[in-house]
mmCIF file of C-alpha atoms and ligand atoms in Angstrom:
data_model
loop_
_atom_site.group_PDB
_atom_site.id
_atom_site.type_symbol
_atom_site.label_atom_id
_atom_site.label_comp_id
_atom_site.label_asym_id
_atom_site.label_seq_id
_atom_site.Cartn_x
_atom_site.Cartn_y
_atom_site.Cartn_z
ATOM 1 C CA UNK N 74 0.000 0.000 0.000
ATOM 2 C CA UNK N 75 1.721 3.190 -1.385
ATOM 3 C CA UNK N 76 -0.887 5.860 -0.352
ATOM 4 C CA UNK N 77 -3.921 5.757 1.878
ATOM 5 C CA UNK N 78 -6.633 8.654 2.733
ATOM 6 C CA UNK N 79 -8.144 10.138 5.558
ATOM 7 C CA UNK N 80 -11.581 11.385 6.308
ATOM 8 C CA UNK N 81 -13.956 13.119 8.967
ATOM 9 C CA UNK N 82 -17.505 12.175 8.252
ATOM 10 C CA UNK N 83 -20.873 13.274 10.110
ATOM 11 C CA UNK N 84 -21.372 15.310 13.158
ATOM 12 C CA UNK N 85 -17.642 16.787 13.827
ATOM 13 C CA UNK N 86 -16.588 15.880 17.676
ATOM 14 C CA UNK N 87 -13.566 17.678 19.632
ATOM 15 C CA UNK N 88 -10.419 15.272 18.865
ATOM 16 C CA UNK N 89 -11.374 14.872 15.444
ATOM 17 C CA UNK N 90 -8.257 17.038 15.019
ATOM 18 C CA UNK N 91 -5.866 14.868 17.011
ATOM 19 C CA UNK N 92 -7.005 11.778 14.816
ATOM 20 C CA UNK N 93 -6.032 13.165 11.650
ATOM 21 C CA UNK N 94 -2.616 14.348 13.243
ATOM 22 C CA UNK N 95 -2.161 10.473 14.325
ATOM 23 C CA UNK N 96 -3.419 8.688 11.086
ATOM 24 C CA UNK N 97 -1.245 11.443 8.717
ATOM 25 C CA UNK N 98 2.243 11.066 10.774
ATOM 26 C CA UNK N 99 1.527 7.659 11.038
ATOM 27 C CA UNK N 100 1.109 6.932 7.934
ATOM 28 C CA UNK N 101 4.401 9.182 6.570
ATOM 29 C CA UNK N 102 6.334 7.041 9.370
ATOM 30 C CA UNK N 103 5.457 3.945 7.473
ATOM 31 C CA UNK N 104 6.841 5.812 4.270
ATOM 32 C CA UNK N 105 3.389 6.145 2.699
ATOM 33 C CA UNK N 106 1.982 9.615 0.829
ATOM 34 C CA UNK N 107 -1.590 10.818 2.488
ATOM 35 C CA UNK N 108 -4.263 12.903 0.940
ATOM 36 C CA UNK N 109 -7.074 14.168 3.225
ATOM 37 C CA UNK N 110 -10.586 13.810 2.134
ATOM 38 C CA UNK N 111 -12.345 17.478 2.806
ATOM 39 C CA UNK N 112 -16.117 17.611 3.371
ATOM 40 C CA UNK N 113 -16.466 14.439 4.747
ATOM 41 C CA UNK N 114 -18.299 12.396 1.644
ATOM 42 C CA UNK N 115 -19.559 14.638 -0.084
ATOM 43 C CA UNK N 116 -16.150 15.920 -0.466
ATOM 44 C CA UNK N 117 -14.903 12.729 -1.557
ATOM 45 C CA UNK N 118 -17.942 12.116 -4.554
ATOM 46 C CA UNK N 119 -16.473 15.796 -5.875
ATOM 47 C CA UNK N 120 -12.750 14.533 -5.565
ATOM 48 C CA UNK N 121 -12.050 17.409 -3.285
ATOM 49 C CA UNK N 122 -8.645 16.053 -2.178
ATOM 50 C CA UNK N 123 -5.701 17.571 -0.716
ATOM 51 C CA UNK N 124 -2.400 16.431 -0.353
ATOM 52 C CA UNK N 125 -0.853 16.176 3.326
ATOM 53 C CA UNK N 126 2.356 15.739 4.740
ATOM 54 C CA UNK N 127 3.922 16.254 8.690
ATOM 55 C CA UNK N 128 3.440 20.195 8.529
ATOM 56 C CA UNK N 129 0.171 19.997 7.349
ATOM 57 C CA UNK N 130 -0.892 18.812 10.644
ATOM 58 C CA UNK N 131 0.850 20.942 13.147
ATOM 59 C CA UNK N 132 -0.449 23.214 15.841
ATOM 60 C CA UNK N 133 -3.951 21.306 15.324
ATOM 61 C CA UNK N 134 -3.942 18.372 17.892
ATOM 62 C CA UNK N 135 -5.350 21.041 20.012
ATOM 63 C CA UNK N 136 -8.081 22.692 18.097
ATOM 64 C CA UNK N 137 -11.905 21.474 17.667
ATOM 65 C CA UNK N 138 -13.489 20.810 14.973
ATOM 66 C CA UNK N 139 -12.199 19.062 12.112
ATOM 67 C CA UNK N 140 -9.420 20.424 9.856
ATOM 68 C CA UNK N 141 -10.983 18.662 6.753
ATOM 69 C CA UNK N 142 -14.653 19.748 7.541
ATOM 70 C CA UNK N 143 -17.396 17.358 7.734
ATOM 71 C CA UNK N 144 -20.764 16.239 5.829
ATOM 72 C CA UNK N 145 -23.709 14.656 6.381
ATOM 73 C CA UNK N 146 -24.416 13.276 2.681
ATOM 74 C CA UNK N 147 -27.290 12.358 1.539
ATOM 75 C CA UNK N 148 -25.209 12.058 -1.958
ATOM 76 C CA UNK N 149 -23.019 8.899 -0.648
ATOM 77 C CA UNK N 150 -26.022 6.744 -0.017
ATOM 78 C CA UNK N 151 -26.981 6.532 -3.486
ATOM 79 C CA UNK N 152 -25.241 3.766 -6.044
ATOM 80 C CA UNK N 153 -24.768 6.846 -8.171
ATOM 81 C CA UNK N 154 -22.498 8.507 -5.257
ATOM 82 C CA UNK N 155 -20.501 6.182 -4.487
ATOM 83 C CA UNK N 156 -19.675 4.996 -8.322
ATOM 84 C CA UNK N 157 -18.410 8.519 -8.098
ATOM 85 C CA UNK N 158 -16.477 8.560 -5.356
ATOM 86 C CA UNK N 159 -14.825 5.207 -6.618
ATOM 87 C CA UNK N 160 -13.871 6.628 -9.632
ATOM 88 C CA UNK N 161 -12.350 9.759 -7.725
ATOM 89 C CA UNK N 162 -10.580 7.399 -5.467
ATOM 90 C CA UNK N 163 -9.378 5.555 -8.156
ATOM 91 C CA UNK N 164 -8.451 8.183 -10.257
ATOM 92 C CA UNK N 165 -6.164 9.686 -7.041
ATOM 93 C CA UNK N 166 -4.757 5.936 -6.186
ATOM 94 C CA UNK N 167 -6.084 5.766 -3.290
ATOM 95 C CA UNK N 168 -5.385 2.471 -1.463
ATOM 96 C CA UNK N 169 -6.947 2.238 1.665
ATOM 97 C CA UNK N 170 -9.019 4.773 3.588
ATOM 98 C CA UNK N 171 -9.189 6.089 7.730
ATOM 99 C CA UNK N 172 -12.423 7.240 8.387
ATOM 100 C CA UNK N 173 -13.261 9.404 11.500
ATOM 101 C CA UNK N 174 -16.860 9.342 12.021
ATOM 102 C CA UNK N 175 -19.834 7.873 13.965
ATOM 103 C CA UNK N 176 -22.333 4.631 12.862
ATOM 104 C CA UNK N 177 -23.314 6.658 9.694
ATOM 105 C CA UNK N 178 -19.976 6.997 8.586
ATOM 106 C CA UNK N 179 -18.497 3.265 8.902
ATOM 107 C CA UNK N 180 -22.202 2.118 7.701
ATOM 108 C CA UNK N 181 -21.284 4.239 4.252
ATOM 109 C CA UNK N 182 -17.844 2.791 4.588
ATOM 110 C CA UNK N 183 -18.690 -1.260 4.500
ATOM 111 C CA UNK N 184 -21.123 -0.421 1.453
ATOM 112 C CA UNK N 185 -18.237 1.610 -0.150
ATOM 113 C CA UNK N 186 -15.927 -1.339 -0.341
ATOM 114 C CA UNK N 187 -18.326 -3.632 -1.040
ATOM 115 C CA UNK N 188 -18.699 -1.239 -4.162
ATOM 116 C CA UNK N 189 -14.746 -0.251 -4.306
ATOM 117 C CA UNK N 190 -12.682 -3.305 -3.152
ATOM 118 C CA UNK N 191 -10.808 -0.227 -1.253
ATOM 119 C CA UNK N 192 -10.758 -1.423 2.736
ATOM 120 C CA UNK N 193 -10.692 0.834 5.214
ATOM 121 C CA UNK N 194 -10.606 0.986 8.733
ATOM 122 C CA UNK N 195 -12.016 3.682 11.747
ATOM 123 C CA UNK N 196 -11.710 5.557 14.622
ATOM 124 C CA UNK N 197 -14.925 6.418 16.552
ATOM 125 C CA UNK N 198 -15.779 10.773 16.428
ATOM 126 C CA UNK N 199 -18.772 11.580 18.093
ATOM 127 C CA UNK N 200 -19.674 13.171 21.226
ATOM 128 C CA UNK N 201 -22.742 10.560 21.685
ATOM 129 C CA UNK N 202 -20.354 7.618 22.761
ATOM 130 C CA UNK N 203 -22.895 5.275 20.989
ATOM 131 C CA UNK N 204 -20.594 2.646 19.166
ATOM 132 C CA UNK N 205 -20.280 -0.788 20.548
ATOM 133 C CA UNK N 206 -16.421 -1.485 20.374
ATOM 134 C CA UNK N 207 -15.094 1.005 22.470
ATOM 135 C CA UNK N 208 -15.551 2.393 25.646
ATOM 136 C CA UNK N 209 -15.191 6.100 24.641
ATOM 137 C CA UNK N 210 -15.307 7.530 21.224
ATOM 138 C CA UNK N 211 -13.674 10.715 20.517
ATOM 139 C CA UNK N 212 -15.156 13.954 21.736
ATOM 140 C CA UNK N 213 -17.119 12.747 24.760
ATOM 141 C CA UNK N 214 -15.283 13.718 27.668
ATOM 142 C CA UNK N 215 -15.151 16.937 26.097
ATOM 143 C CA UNK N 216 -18.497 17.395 25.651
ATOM 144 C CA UNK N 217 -19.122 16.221 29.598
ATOM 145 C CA UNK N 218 -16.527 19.042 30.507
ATOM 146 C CA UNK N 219 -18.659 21.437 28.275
ATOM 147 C CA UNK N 220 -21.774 20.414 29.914
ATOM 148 C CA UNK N 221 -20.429 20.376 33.336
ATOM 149 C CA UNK N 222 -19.416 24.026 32.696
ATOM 150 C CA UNK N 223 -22.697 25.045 31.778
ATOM 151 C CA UNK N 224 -24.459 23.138 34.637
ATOM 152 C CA UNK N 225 -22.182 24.879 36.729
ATOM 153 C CA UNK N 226 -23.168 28.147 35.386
ATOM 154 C CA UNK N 227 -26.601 27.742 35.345
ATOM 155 C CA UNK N 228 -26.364 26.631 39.111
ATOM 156 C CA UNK N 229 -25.026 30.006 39.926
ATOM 157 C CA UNK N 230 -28.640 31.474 38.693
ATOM 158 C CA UNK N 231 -30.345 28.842 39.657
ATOM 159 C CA UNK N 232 -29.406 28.995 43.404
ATOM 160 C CA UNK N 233 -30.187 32.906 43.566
ATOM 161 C CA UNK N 234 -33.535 32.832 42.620
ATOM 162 C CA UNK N 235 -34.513 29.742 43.974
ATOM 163 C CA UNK N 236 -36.054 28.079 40.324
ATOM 164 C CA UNK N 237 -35.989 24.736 38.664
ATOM 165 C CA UNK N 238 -34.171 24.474 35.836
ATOM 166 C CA UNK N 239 -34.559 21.787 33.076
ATOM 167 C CA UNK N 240 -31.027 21.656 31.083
ATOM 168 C CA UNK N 241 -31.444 19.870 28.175
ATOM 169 C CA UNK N 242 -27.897 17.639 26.569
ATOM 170 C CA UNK N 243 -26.996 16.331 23.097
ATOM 171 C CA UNK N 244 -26.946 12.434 22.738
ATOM 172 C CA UNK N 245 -28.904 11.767 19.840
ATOM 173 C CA UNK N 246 -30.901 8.659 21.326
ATOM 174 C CA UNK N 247 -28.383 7.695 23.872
ATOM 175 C CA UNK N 248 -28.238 9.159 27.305
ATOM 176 C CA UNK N 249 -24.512 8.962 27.730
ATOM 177 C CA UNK N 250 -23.890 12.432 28.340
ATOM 178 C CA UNK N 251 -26.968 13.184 30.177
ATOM 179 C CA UNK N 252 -25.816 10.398 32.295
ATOM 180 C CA UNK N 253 -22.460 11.378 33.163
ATOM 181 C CA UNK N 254 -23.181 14.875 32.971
ATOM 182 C CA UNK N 255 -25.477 14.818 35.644
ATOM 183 C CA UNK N 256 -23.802 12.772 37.726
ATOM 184 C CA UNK N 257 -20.258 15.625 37.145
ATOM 185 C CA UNK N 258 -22.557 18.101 37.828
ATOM 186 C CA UNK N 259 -24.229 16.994 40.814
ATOM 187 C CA UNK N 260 -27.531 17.471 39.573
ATOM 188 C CA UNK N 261 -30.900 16.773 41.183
ATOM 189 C CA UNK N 262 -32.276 14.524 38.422
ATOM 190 C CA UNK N 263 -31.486 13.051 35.162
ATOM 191 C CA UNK N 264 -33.803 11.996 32.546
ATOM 192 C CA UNK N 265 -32.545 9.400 29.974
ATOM 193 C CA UNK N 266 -34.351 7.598 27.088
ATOM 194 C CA UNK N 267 -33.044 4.221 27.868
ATOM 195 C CA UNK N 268 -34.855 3.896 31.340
ATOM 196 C CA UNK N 269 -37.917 6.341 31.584
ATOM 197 C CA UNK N 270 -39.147 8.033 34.261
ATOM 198 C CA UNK N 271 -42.547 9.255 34.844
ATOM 199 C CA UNK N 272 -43.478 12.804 35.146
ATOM 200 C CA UNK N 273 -44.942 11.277 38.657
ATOM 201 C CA UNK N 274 -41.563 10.469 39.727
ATOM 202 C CA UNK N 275 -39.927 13.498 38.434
ATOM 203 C CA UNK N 276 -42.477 15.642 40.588
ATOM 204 C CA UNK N 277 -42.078 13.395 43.486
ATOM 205 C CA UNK N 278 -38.775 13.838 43.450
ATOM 206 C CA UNK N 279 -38.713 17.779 43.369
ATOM 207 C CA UNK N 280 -41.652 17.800 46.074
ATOM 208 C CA UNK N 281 -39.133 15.507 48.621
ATOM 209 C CA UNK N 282 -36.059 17.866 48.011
ATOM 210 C CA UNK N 283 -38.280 20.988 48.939
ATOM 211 C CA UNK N 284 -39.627 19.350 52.190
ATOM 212 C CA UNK N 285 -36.000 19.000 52.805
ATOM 213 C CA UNK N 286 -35.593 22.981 51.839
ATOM 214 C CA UNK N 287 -34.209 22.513 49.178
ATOM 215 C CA UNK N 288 -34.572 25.286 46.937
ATOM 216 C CA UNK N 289 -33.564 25.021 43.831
ATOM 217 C CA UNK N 290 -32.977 22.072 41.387
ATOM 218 C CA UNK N 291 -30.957 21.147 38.155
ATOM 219 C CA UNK N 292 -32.748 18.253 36.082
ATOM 220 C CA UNK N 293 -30.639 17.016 32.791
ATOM 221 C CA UNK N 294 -32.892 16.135 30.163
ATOM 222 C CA UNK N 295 -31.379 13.986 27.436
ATOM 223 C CA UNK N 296 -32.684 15.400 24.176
ATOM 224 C CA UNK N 297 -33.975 12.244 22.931
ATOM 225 C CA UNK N 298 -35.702 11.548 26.076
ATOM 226 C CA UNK N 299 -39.283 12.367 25.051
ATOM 227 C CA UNK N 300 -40.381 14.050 22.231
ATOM 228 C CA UNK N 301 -40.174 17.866 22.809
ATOM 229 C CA UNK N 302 -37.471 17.319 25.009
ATOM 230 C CA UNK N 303 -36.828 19.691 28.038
ATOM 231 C CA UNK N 304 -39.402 22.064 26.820
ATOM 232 C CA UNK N 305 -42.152 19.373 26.803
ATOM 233 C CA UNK N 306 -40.642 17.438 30.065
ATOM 234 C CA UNK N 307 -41.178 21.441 31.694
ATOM 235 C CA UNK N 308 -44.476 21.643 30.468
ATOM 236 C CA UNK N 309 -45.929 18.601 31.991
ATOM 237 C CA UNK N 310 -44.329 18.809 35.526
ATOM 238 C CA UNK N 311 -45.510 22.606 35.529
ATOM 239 C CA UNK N 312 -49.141 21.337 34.580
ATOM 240 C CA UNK N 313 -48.602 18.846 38.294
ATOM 241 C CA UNK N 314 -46.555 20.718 40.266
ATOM 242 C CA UNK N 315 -45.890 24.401 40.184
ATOM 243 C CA UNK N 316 -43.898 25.567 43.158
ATOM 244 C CA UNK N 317 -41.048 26.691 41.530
ATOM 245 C CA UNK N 318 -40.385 29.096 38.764
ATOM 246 C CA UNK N 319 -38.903 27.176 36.031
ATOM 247 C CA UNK N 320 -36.804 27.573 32.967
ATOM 248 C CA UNK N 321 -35.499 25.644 30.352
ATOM 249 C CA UNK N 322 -32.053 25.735 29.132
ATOM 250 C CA UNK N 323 -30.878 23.980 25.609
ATOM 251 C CA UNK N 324 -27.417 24.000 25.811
ATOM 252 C CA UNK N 325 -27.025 22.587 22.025
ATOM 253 C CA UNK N 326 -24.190 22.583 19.888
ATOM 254 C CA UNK N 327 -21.610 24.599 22.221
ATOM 255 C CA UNK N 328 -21.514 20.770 23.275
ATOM 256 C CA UNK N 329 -19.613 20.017 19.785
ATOM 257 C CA UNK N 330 -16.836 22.845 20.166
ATOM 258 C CA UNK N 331 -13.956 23.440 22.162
ATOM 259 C CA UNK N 332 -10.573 22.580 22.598
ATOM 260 C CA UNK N 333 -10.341 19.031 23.097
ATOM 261 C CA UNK N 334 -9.182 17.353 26.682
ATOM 262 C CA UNK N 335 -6.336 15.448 27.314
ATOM 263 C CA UNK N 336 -8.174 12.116 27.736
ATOM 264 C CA UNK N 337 -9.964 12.838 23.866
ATOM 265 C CA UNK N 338 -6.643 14.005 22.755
ATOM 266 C CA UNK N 339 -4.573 10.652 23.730
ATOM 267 C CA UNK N 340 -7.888 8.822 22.710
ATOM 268 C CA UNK N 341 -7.396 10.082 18.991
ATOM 269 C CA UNK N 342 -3.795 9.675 18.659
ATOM 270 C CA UNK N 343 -4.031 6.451 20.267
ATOM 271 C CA UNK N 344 -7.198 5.226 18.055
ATOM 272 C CA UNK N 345 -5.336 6.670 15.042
ATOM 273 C CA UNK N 346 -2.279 5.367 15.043
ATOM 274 C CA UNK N 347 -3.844 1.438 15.713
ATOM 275 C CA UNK N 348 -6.332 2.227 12.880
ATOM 276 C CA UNK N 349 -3.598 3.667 10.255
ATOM 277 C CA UNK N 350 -1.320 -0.021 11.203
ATOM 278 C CA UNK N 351 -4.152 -1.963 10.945
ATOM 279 C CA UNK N 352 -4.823 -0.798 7.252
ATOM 280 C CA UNK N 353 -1.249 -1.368 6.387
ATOM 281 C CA UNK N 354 -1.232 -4.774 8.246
ATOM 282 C CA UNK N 355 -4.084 -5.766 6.149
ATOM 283 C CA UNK N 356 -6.985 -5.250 8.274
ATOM 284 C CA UNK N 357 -10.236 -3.929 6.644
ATOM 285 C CA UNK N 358 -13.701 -2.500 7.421
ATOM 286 C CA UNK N 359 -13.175 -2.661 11.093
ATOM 287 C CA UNK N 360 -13.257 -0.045 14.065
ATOM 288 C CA UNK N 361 -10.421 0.722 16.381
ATOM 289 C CA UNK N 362 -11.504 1.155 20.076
ATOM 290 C CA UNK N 363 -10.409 0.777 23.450
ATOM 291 C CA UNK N 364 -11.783 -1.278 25.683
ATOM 292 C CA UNK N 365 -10.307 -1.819 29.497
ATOM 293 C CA UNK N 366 -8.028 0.518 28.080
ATOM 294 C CA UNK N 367 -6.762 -2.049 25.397
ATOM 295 C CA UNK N 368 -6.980 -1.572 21.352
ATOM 296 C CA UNK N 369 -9.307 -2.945 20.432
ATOM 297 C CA UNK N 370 -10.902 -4.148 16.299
ATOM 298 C CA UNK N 371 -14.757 -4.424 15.729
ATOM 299 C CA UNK N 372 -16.225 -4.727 12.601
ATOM 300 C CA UNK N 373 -18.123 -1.771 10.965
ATOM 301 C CA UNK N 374 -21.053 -4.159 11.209
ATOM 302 C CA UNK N 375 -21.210 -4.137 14.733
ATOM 303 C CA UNK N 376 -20.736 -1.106 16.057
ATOM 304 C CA UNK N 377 -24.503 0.438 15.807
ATOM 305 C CA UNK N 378 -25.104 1.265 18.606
ATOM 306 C CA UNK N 379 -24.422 1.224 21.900
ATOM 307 C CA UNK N 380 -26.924 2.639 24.361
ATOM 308 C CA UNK N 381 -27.090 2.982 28.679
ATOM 309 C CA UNK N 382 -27.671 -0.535 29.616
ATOM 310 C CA UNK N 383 -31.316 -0.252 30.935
ATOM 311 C CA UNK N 384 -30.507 -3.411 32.820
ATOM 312 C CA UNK N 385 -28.189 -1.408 35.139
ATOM 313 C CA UNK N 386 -30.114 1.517 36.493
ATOM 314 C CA UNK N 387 -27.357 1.698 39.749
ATOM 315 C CA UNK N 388 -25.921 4.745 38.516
ATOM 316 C CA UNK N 389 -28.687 6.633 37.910
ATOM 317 C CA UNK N 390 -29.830 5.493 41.012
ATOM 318 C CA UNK N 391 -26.695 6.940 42.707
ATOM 319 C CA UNK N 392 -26.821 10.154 41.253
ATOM 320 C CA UNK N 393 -30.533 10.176 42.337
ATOM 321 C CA UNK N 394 -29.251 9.867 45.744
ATOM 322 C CA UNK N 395 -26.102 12.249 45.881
ATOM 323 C CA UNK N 396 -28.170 14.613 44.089
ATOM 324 C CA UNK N 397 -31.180 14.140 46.735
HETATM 325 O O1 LIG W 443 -24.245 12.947 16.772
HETATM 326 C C1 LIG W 443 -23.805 14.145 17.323
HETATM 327 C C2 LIG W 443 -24.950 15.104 17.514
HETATM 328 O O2 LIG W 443 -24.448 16.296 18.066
HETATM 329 C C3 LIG W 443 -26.125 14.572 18.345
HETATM 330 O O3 LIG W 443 -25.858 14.601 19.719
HETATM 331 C C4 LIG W 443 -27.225 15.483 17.896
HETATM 332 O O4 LIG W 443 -28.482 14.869 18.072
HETATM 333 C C5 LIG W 443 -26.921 15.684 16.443
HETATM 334 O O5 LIG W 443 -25.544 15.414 16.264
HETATM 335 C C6 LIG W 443 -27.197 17.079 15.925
HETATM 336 O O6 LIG W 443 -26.966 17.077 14.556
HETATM 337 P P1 LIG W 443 -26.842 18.390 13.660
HETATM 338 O O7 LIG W 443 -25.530 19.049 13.989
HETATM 339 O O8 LIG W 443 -26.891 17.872 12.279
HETATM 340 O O9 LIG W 443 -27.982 19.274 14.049
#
């Protein structure tokens, strides 16, 4: 394999950065030349390629975002699409492919070289930490220092006027970071898709704290907890239970910036380098993880998706408690 590519694909995650930085020195270590995809694929069907060597990667392990800019394409899911992007790849000798990206992305990827012949192999991007096949993906503790900021913030407020606020955290349809960033933030309740909660319990809940004078409250609302999310999850304890003055805070995509932390940052380089010498050892269509802090290969296949266990409710039910 003389020259491989690298891609970001999907929602861009804090890290994404640092994994390019791995998988392009990597890859010049082991003698080979690098283009970067831009524009995740939608980039790659209009052959929008650049060439990338060490320098080309400097002073960025540090920055958010991603470098090579990201899609969502609707483009690459059509036969037509990815014809086109295997005659672009072809036409650039392409040999093997790094893809940074979420369950979308390495979806698009097995059908690609089903199409192509090209393997490729990925590191998991995405704030959501949904994959099976690795305990963190890239961007997640970020995001849980982002929200744990905000919480923070918001508890400032909260506490001076005495109010109930309903703070509402990215995840897609996993509760990971409403999880863990309620528990980081110490806050009163969490609300997760994977193990609902009635707006009984919620109420009961806020009712208990305020006999015990408490008074104020932070409740983390995963935004694919109910339809509506914390706006709708506000309404309906208002309509039961009005004792507070409440407000709703969306916190949104500040919880995709930012530099990323030094747990993301060793994540990607250490995700990027394992995926870039798996390529060249011959591995294909597979994700590199860590699990128990080990590399770790799963195939594209079966990495969507990875959800809260709803089988193990302890930790919500200690945060319940230390936030009680
Ligand atoms: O997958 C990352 C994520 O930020 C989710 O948490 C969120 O639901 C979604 O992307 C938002 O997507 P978009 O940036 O396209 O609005």
């Amino acid at each position: 394999m003389k020259k491989i590519a690298v891609i970001t694909s999907g929602g861009d995650a804090p890290g994404m950065n640092a994994g390019i930085r791995a998988v392009v020195r990597t890859a010049i270590f082991h003698n080979m030349e690098v283009v970067g995809i831009r524009r995740g694929y939608d980039g790659f069907i209009d052959g929008d390629f650049i060439p990338m060597d060490t320098n080309s990667v400097s002073d960025i392990i540090q920055r958010g975002g991603t470098l090579l800019k990201t899609s969502r394409s609707e483009r690459f899911r059509t036969k037509e699409g990815m014809l086109e992007a295997r005659r672009k790849a072809n036409e650039a000798e392409i040999e093997g492919i790094v893809l940074i990206g979420g369950d979308g992305t390495f979806k698009g990827a097995d059908e690609f070289s089903e199409v192509s012949g090209i393997p490729s192999m990925g590191i998991p991007g995405t704030i959501d930490n949904d994959l099976f096949g690795t305990d963190f993906t890239i961007g997640y503790d970020t995001a849980l220092n982002t929200v744990i900021e905000a919480v923070d913030k918001i508890r400032d407020t909260a506490t001076s006027h005495h109010r109930l606020f309903f703070v509402e955290v990215m995840g897609r349809d996993a509760g990971f970071i409403a999880l863990n960033g309620g528990i980081g933030s110490g806050a009163e309740d969490i609300l997760i898709p994977e193990i609902r909660t009635s707006i009984d319990d919620v109420v009961s809940r806020i009712d208990a704290g305020r006999k015990r004078n408490k008074s104020s409250f932070i409740i983390i609302v995963a935004e694919g907890d109910i339809p509506g999310g914390a706006f709708e999850i506000a309404k309906q304890v208002k309509e039961k239970y009005n004792y507070f003055e409440t407000r709703v805070t969306v916190i949104g995509h500040m919880q995709r910036g930012g530099s990323p932390t030094c747990f993301d940052r060793i994540l990607a380089s250490r995700l990027g380098v394992a995926a870039t010498e798996g390529l060249i050892a011959g591995r294909k269509n597979e994700m590199a993880g860590l699990i128990n802090n080990q590399i770790a290969f799963t195939p594209f296949s079966k990495t969507c998706k990875q959800l809260v266990d709803p089988n193990n409710e302890a930790l919500l039910q200690m945060a319940r408690m230390l936030g009680s």
